[in-house]
Every structure is written in structure tokens, then in C-alpha cells.
Coordinates of C-alpha atoms and ligand atoms in Angstrom, one line a residue:
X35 CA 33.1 -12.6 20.3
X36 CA 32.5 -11.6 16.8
X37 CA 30.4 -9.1 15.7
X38 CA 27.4 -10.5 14.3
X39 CA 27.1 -8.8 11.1
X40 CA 23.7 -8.9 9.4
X41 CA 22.3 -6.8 6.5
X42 CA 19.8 -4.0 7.3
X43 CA 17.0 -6.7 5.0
X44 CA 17.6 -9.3 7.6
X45 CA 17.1 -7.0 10.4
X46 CA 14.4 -5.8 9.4
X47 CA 12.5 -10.0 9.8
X48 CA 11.4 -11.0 12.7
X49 CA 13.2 -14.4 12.9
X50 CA 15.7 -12.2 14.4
X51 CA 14.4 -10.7 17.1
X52 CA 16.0 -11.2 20.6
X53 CA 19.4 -11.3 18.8
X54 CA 22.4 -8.8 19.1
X55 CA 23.1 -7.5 15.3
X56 CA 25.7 -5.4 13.8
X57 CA 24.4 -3.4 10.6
X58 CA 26.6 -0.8 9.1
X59 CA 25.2 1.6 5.9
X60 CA 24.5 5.5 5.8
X61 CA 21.8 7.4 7.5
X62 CA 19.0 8.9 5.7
X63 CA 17.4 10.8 8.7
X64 CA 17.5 11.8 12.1
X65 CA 15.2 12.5 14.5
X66 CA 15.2 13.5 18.4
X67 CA 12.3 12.9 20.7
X68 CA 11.9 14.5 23.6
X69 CA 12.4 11.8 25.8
X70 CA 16.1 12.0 25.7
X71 CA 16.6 9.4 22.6
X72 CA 16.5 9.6 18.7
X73 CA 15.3 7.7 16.0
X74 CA 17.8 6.9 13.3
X75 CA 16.9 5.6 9.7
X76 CA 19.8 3.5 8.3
X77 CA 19.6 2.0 4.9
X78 CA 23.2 0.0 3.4
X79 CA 21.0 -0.8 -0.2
X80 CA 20.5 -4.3 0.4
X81 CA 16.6 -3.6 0.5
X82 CA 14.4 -0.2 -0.3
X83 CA 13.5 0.1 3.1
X84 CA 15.3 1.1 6.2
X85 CA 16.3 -0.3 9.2
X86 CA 14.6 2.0 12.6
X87 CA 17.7 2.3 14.9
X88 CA 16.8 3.4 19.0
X89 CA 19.9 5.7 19.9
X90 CA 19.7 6.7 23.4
X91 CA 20.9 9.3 25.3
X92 CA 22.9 6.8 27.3
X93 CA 25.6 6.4 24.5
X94 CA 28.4 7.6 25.7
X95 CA 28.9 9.2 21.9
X96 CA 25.2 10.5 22.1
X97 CA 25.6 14.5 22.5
X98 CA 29.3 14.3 20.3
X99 CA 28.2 12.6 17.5
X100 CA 25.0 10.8 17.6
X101 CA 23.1 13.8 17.6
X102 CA 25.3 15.6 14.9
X103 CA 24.4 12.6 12.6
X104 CA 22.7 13.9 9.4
X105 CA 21.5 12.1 6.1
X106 CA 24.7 10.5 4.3
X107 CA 26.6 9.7 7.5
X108 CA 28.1 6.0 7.6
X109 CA 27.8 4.1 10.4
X110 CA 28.4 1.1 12.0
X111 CA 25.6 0.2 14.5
X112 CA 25.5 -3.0 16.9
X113 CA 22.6 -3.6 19.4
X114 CA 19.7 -6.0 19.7
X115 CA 16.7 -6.0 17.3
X116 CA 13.1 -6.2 18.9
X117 CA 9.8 -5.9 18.0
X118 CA 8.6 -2.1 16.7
X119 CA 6.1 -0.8 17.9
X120 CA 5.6 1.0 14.7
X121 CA 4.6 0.1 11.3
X122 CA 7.7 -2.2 10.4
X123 CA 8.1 -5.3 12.1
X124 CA 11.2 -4.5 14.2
X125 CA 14.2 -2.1 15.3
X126 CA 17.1 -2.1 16.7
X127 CA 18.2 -0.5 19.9
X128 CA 21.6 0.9 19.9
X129 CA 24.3 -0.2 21.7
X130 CA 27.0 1.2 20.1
X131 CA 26.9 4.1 17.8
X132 CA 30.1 4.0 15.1
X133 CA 30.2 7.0 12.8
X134 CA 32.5 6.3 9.9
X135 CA 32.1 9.4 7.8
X136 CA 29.9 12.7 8.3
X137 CA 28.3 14.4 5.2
X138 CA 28.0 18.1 5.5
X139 CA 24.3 18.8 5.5
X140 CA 25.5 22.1 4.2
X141 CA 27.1 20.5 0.9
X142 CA 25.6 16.4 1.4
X143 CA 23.3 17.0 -2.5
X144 CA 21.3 14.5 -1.2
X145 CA 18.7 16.6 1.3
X146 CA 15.4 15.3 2.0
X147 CA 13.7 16.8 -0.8
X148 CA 13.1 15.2 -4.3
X149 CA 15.3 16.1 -6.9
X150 CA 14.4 15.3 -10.9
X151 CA 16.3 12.2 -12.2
X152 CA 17.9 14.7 -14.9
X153 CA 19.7 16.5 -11.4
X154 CA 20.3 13.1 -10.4
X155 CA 22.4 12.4 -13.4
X156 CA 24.9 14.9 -12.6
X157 CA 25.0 13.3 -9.3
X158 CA 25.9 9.2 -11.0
X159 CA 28.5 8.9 -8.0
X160 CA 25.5 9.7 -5.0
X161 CA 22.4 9.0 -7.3
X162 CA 22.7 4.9 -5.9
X163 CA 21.9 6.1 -2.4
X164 CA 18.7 6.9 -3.8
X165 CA 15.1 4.5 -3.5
X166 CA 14.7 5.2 -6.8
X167 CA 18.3 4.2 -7.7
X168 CA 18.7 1.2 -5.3
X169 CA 15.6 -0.3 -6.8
X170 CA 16.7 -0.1 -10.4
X171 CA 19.7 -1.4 -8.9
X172 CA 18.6 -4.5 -7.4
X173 CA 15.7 -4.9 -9.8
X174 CA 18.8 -4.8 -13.0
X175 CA 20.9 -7.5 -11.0
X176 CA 17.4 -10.0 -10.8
X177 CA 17.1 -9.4 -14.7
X178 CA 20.7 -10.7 -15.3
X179 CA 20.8 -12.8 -13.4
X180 CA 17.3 -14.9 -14.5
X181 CA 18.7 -14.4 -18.1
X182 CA 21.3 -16.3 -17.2
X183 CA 19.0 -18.7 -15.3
X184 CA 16.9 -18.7 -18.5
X185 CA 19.9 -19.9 -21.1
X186 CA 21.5 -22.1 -18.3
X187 CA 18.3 -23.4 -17.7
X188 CA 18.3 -25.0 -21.5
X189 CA 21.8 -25.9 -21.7
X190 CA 23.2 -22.8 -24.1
X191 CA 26.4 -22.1 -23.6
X192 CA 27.4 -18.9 -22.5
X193 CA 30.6 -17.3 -24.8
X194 CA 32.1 -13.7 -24.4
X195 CA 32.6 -12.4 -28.3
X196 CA 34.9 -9.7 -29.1
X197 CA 34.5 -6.1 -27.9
X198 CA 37.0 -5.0 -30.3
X199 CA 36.0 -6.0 -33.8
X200 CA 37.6 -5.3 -37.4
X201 CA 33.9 -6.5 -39.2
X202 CA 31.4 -3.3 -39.4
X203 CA 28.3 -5.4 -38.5
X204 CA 25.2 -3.5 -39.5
X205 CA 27.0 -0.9 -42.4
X206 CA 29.1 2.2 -41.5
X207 CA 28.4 5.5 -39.2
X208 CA 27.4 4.2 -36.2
X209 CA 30.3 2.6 -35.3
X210 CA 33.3 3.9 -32.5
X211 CA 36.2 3.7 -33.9
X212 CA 39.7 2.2 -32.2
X213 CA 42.7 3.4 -32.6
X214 CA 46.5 3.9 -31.2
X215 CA 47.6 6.3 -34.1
X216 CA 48.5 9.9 -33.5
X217 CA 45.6 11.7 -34.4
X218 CA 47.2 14.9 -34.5
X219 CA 49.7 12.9 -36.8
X220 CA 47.6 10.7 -39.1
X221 CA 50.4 8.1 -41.4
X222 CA 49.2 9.2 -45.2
X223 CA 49.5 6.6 -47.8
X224 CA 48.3 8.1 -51.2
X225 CA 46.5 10.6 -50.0
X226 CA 44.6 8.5 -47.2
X227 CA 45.0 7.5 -43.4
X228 CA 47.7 4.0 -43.8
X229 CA 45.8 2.1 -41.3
X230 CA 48.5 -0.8 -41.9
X231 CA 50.2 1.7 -39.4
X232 CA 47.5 1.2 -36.7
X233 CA 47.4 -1.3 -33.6
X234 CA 45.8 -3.7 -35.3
X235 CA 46.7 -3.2 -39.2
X236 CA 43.1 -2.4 -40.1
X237 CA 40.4 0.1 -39.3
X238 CA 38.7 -1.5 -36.1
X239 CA 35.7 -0.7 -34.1
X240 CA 34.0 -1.4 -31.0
X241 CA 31.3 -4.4 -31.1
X242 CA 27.6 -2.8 -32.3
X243 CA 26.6 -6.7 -32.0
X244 CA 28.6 -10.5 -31.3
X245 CA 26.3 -12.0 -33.4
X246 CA 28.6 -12.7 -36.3
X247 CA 30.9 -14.4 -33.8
X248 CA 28.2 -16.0 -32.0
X249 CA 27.3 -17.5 -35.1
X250 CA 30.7 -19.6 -35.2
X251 CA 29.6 -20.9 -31.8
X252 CA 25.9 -22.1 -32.8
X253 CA 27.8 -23.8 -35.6
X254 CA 29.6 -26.1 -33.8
X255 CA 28.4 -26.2 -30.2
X256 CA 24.5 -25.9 -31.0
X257 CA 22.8 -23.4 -28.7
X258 CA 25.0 -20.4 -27.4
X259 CA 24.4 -16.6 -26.2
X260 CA 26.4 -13.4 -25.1
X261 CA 25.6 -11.0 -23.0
X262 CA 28.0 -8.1 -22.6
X263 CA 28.5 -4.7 -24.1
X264 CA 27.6 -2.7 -27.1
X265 CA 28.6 0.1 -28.6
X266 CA 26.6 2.7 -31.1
X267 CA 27.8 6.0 -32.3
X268 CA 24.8 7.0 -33.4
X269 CA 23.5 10.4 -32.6
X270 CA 20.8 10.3 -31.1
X271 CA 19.5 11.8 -28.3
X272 CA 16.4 9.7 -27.0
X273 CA 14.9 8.1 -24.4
X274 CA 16.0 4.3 -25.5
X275 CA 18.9 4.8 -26.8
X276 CA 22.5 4.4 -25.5
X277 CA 25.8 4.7 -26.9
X278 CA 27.0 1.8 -24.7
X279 CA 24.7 -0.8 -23.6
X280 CA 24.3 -4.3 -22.7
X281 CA 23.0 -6.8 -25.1
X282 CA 21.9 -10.4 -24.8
X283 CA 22.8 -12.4 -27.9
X284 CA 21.2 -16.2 -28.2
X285 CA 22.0 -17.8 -31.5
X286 CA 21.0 -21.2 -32.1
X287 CA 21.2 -23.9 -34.7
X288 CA 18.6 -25.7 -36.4
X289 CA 16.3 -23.0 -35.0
X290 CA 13.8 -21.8 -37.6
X291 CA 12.0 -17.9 -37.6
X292 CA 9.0 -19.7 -35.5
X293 CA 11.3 -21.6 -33.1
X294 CA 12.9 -18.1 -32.4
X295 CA 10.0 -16.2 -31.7
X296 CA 9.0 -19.1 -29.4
X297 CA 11.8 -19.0 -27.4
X298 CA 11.7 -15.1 -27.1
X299 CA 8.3 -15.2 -26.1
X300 CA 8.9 -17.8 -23.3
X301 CA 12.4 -15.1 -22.3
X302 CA 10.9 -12.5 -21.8
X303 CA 8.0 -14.0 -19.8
X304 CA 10.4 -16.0 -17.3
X305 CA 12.3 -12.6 -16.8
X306 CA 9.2 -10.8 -16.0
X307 CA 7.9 -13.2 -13.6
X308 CA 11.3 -14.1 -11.9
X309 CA 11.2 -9.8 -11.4
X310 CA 7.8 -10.1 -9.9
X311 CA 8.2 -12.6 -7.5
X312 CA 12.1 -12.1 -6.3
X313 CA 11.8 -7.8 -6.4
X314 CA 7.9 -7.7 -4.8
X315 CA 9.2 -4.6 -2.4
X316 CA 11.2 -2.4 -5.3
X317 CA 7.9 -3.4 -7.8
X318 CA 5.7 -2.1 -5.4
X319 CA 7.5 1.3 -5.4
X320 CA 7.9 1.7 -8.5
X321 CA 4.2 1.1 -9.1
X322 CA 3.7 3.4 -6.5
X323 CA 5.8 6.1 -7.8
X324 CA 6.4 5.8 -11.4
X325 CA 3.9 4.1 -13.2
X326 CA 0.8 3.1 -11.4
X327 CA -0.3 0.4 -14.3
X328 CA 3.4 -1.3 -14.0
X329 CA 2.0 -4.5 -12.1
X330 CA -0.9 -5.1 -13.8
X331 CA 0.7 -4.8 -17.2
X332 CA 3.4 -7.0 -16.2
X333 CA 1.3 -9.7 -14.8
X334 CA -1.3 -9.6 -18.1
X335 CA 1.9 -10.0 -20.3
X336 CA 3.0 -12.9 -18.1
X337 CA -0.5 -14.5 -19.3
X338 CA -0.8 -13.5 -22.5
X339 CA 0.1 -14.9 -25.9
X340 CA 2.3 -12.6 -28.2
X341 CA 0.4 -11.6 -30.9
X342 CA 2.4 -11.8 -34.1
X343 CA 1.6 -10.6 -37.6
X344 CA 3.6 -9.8 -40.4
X345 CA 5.4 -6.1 -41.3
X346 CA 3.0 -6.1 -44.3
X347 CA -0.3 -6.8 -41.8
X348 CA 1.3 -4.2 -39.6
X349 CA 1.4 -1.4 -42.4
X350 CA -2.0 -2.5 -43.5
X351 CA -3.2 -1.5 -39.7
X352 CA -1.6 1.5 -39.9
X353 CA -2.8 2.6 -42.9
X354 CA -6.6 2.1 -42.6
X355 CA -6.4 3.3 -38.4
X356 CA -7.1 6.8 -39.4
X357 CA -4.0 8.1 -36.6
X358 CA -1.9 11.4 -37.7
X359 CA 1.7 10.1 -37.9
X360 CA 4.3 12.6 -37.8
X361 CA 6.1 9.8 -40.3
X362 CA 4.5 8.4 -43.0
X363 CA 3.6 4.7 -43.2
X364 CA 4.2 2.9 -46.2
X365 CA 5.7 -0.4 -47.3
X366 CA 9.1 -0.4 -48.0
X367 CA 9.9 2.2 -44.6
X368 CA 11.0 1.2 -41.7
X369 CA 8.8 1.5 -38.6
X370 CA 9.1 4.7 -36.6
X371 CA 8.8 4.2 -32.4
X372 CA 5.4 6.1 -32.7
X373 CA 3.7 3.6 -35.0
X374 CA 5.5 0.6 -32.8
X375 CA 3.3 2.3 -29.6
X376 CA 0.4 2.5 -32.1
X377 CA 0.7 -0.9 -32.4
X378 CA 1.1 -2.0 -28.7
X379 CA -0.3 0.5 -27.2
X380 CA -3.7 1.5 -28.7
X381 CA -4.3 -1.2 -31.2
X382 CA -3.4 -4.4 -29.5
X383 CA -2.9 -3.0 -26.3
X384 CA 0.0 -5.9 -25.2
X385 CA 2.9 -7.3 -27.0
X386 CA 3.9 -8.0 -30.3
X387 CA 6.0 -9.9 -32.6
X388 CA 6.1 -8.3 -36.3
X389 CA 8.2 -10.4 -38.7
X390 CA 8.7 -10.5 -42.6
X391 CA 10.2 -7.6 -43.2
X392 CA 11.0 -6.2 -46.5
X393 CA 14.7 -7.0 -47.2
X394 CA 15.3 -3.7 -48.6
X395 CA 15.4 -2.7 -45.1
X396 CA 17.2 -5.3 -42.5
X397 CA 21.0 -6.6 -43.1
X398 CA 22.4 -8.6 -45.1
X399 CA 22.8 -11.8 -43.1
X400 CA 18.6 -12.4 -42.6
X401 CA 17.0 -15.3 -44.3
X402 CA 15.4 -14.1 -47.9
X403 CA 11.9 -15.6 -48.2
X404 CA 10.5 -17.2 -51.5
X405 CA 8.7 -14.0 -52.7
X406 CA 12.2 -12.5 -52.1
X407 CA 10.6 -9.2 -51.4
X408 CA 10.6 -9.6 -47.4
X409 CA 13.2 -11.6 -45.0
X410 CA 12.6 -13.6 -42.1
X411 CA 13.2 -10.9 -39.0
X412 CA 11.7 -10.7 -36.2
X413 CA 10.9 -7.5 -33.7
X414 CA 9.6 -8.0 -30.4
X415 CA 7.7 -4.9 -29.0
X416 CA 6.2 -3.7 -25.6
X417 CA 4.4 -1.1 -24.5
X418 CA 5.7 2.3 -24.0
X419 CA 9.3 1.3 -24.6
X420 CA 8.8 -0.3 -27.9
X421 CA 11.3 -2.4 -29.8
X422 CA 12.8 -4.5 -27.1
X423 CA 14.5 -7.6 -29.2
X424 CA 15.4 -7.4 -32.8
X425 CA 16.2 -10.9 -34.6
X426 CA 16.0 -13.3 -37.5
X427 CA 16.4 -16.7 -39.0
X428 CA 19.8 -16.4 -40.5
X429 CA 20.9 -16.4 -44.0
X430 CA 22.3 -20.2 -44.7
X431 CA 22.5 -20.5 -48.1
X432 CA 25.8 -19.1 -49.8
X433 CA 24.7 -18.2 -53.0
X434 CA 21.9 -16.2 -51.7
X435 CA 24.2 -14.6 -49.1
X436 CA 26.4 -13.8 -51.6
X437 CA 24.1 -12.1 -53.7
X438 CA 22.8 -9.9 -50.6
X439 CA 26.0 -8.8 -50.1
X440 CA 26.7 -7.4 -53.3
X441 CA 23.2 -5.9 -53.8
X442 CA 24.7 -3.8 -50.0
X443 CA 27.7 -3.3 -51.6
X444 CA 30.0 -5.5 -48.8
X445 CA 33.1 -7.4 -49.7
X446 CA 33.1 -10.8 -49.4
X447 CA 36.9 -10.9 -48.7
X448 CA 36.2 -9.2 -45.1
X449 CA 33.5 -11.3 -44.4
X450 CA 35.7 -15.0 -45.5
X451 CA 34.5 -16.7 -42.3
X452 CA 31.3 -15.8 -42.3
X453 CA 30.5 -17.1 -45.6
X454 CA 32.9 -20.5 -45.1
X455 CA 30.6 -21.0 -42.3
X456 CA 27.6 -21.7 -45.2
X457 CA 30.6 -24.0 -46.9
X458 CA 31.5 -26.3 -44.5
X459 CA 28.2 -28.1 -42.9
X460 CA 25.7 -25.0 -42.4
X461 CA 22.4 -25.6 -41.0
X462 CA 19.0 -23.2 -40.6
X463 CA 19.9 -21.5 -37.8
X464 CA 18.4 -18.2 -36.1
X465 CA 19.0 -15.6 -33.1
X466 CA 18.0 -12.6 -31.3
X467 CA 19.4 -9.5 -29.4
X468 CA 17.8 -8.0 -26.5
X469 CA 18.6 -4.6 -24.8
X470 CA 19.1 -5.4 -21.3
X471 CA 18.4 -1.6 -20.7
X472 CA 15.1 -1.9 -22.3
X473 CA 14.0 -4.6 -20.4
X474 CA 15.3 -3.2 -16.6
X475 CA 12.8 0.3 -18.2
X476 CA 10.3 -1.8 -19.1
X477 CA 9.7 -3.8 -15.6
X478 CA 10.4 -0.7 -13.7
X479 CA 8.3 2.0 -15.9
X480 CA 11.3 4.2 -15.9
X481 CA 11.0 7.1 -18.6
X482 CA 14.7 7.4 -19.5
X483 CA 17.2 4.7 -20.7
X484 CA 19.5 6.9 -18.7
X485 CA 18.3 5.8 -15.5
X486 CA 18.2 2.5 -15.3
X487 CA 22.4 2.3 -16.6
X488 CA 24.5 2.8 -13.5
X489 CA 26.7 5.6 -15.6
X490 CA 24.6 6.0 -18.8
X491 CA 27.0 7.2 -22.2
X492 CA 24.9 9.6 -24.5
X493 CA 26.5 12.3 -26.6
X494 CA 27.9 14.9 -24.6
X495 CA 28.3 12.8 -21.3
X496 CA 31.2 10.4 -20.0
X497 CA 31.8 12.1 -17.0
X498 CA 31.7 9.3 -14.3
Ligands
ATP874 P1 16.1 0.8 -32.6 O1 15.3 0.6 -33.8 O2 15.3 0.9 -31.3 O3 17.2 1.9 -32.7 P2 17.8 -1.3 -33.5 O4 16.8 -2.0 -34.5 O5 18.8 -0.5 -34.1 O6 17.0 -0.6 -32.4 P3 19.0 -3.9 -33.0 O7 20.2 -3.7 -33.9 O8 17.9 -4.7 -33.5 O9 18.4 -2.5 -32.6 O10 19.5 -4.3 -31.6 C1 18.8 -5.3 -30.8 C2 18.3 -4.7 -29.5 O11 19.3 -4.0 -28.8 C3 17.1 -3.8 -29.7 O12 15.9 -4.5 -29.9 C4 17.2 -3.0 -28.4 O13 16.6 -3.7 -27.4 C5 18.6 -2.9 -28.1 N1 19.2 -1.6 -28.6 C6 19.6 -1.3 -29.8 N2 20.1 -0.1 -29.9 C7 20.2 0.4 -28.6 C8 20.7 1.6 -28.1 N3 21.3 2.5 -28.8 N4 20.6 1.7 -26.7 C9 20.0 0.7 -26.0 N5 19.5 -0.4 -26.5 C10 19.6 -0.6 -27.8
MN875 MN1 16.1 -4.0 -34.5

């Protein structure tokens, strides 16, 4: 007969009581009673809690190894569940006792005590068998997977764009660089690097955004998206910022600023709620132990309308509100993080949409309004983690794209099939980009964009 393999979450309902399970994972404690058994908690990450194994002294393994068992052990462990006694609904009482693997409670990192999530991070390759860790896990899978739900749901396709890109998206500096040239051994033409000697006879990059690409798509297919990784070389060291992350990329056509607010708006809600209702156990903890307003917000933004104003509303806020900004508001700058909080944190006190933004400011590819002071972009923020999407109607019009990109000093030759795209049949069209990162620290109330990325890249640190 096979073994009847079952995950420690489906032991752990009572549907299967009376049947003979096998569950295999890694211990997290041990404890002997007196009356010649022990208790062993098992957890294999398929839920926060763990399953409440009955060893008893019967086994014939039980003085060898069942009793040397210590937190990061694997195990393989068939018996029959029953009804607990205790606070969970059931257990399982051991038949057989497999140990896989011991962990030297000398050396195992892991010991009951809490460590800080900055230890954790030098611990990426144990940090998983955390709670905290398998519930950002879990909680990070939902989110994809309901945004794919979301797009699927409306008939977008779904297209992978480039990773390695020649076009320098958003203007130079923050931008990796690939290359197979000798660096030690750079080819010179007049005086500078001869990139016609690289791999792929240009300078190239890695991706800061599949948008331009994505564009193509909308063109021709109508609604698309990405979702995959990005890259920024920027330097800096905060708590929502990455130098690889994931990005989720819808682009559609005939799609005006409004239509693309309304469709970010309706995102982000079906993201939260799917969270809510499919990760109840890991929200619970991490309202419980990170951030005890997490549900409530959540389920108020879930009701709420976005409020949305303009950038020049926005400045006029912050100018009369009488706050001390370590930055200085005034029209014309961009928005520092602490004004966004202002903003959606003590003024609003919910979510926000700010648009119009002076073009001075945004790329060249956003739509230029008729006072052609401002462009029609879009920034969605929340709470505590701040700007979560970033997006805009897109430029159609080829003169006036033309003349942005001279007034920023880009080459139209490099950008060819981006502007034949306004020749041949363009249409309004409009798109966003959300941080998948942001989103998985938003639901969960972590602190750190570092932990909620199985093996986060910041400055300084590649090493898993
Ligand atoms: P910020 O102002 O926060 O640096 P941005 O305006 O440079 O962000 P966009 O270019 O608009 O970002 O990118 C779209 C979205 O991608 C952002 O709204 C954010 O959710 C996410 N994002 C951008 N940069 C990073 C990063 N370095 N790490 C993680 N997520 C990021
Ligand atoms: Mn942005």
C-alpha cells in the first residue's frame, strides 16, 4: 500500500481524522513528557502553523533518534491523525518516526529565540523556515498569482519583454550595464570604449521597465501586460527600493489617463481582497506581529474610493498644511516619500491617485496636456509604503513626441520604432507599472523591501 502522503495544512482539518497520513517537513521543537512520550512540532511551509505529532516511547527509533530530534531536523512521519485534545483541531500519533537530516542544535542558527529580520538576512538560505518568512512566502505567491487572475480575468494578454535591452528607458545612471568585453582590456576606438566590439554591437543594459516594448504589443493586440524583472542601479539604500525587482506592466490601447486610473483602482482592490480572503491564517499573524492596524486598513481600502487630485492640488496641500519638511515643496519638484505619507497618511488618511504632473519632471513618452506645463501621469500611493504604481496616458502624437525628445536631449534614431509606432495607425493609449514588492510590504506591513524578496539585491549584497 502506498503511503498516503498529505501536507501538514491538510492534517491539520478534521475531515481527516481516523485516516493514516504520511507528512514529511522539519521539526521546530521537541518536547518529552513524563509519561514515556514526546510531543513533536512539524511544520513543511505549506501553512504557518504546525502539525502536533504523538511520538511514543514504543518506537522502536524512540531513545536513538526520536529523542535526539532538535528544531531543523527533517522528517518523514506516517501515523493516524485524531482529534487533539489541545487547542488545534487534531494530531497525529506516530507510527513511524523517519529522520532525514539532523541539525546540530549547537550550530542549527535557527534556535527558538527571535532573531531581527536584518540577522535573518544573512541567513536568506534558512530565513524560509521562518513564520515570518513562510508567510511573506505564501502571502507573495497569492499576489501573483491574483494579478494574473486580475489581467486574465479581462482578456490582456500576457507577453515577456526583453531583460536585455539596448534602449535606456527613463535617461542614463541607473542603469546595469551588459557586457562580454574584457574589462581589464577595454577595445579603444578614438579615444573611447569601441562598443561595435561588444556582444551585442552596442552599449546594452538590463530592462529598468518593458514598457517601450509593451507598447508594440498594445498596438496591435489591444490590452497586454508583463510581469517579470527589473533592474535599477541606483544607489540607494532605502526601505522600497531594490536593485532587482519584479514589475507588473499593463499597457493598453484606446485607454485614456481616467480609464487607467480606473483600472488601477479596481487592481489593486481585487489583489487586496483575493489576499484577505485566500491568506486569512498568515494575515492574521502578521497583524498580530507586525502591524496591528494591517486588517483594518486593508479592508477600508477594499471600500474606499481613491481619492485623486492633481500634482498642483497636491502642492497647494502641502504648502498651506503648516508640516516641517526636511524637502521643500514647490511646483516644479518632484514629490519626496515624506510628503507622499503626508498625503496618505495624515491628510487623507487612505489612498491616493495624484496625476498632472509638470512635464519638466516625468519622461518623455507621457501625454503633454493643452497648457503644456503638466503631462498626463499618474501615481498611485498607499499608506506607509508610498508610491506603489507609477503610470501615464502615453505620448501619441509624433510631432509632440518629437519635440519632447529633443527638449531631453534623446536621439530619435535609437528610438525609430518607438516613434513609427505614432506613424503607422497609433491610438490614445495608456499604462502603469506596479512594484510587486511594494504590494507583498504593503498587505503584510513589513518595514523592509528586503524582506518580502526571497534574496533581495541592494548595494553591497548578492550573496545568495
Ligand atoms: P520611486 O519614486 O519610489 O523611486 P519610481 O518613480 O522611480 O519610484 P517607476 O519608474 O514609476 O518608479 O516604477 C513603477 C513602480 O515600480 C513604482 O511605483 C514602484 O512600485 C516600483 N519600483 C520602482 N523602483 C523600485 C525599486 N528600486 N525597488 C522596488 N520597486 C520599485
Ligand atoms: Mn514613478
Amino acid at each position: 500500500m502506498g503511503l498516503n502522503k498529505v501536507s501538514v495544512r491538510a492534517a491539520r482539518q478534521r475531515e481527516l481524522i481516523g485516516e493514516s497520513v504520511c507528512i514529511e517537513g522539519w521539526i521546530r521543537t521537541r518536547r518529552d513528557s513524563k509519561g514515556g512520550f514526546s510531543f513533536l512540532e512539524v511544520n513543511d511551509g505549506s501553512c504557518l502553523a504546525n502539525i502536533q505529532v504523538i511520538a511514543d516511547a514504543d518506537l522502536p527509533n524512540y531513545e536513538e533518534e526520536v529523542q535526539k530530534l532538535s528544531a531543523g531536523c527533517s522528517v518523514s512521519i506516517t501515523g493516524e491523525v485524531k482529534e487533539s485534545s489541545g487547542k488545534q483541531d487534531t494530531e497525529i500519533l506516530a507510527a513511524e518516526v523517519t529522520v532525514h537530516g539532523w541539525a546540530d542544535p549547537e550550530t542549527f542558527p535557527l534556535q527558538k529565540k527571535r532573531h531581527s529580520f536584518e540577522k535573518l538576512r544573512e541567513w536568506a538560505h534558512l530565513r524560509p523556515r521562518t513564520n515570518t518568512f513562510g508567510a511573506v512566502t505564501r502571502v507573495r505567491n497569492v499576489v501573483s498569482r491574483s494579478i494574473h487572475d486580475f489581467f486574465q480575468q479581462r482578456d490582456f494578454l500576457y507577453i515577456n519583454t526583453p531583460i536585455i535591452t539596448a534602449s535606456d528607458c527613463e535617461g542614463a545612471g541607473e542603469m546595469f550595464k551588459v557586457t562580454t568585453l574584457d574589462l581589464e582590456n577595454l577595445p579603444q576606438r578614438d579615444g573611447k570604449v569601441d562598443y561595435v566590439e561588444d556582444f551585442f554591437d552596442r552599449p546594452s543594459y538590463l530592462t529598468v521597465s518593458g514598457q517601450l516594448e509593451a507598447e508594440i504589443f498594445a498596438l496591435a493586440m489591444g490590452n497586454v501586460y508583463t510581469f517579470g524583472p527589473t533592474f535599477r542601479a541606483e544607489n540607494s539604500n532605502t526601505s522600497r527600493h531594490l536593485a532587482e525587482f519584479w514589475m507588473v506592466e499593463p499597457e493598453m490601447a484606446f485607454y485614456d489617463l481616467d480609464d487607467n486610473m480606473d483600472l488601477a483602482e479596481s487592481f489593486l482592490k481585487q489583489v487586496f481582497s483575493t489576499v484577505l480572503e485566500e491568506c486569512q491564517e498568515d494575515m492574521e499573524f502578521f497583524n498580530q506581529h507586525i502591524d496591528d492596524s494591517l486588517l483594518a486598513t486593508l479592508g477600508s481600502v477594499i471600500e474606499s474610493d481613491f481619492q485623486r487630485l492633481t500634482y498642483t492640488e497636491a502642492v497647494e496641500i502641502l504648502e498651506q498644511c503648516g508640516e516641517q519638511f526636511q524637502y521643500p515643496v514647490e511646483w516644479g519638484r518632484d514629490l519626496q516619500s515624506e510628503h507622499e505619507r503626508y498625503l496618505t497618511e495624515q491628510h487623507f488618511s487612505g489612498p491616493l491617485i495624484l496625476h498632472d504632473y509638470p512635464s519638466a519632471i516625468k519622461p518623455f513618452y507621457m501625454r503633454v496636456n493643452d497648457d503644456q506645463k503638466t503631462v498626463r501621469a499618474m501615481d498611485v500611493l498607499v499608506p506607509k509604503v508610498g508610491e506603489i504604481i507609477g503610470g501615464s496616458q502615453r505620448e501619441e502624437r509624433l510631432d509632440v513626441l518629437t519635440d519632447r525628445m529633443a527638449q531631453q536631449d534623446l536621439d530619435p534614431e535609437s528610438y525609430w520604432w518607438y516613434l513609427d509606432l505614432r506613424r503607422f495607425g497609433t491610438v490614445p493609449h495608456a499604462g502603469f507599472g506596479l512594484g510587486l514588492e511594494r504590494v507583498v510590504q504593503f498587505v503584510t506591513g513589513m518595514a523592509n523591501i528586503r524582506d518580502v524578496i526571497p534574496f533581495p539585491r541592494t548595494p553591497g549584497n548578492a550573496e545568495f
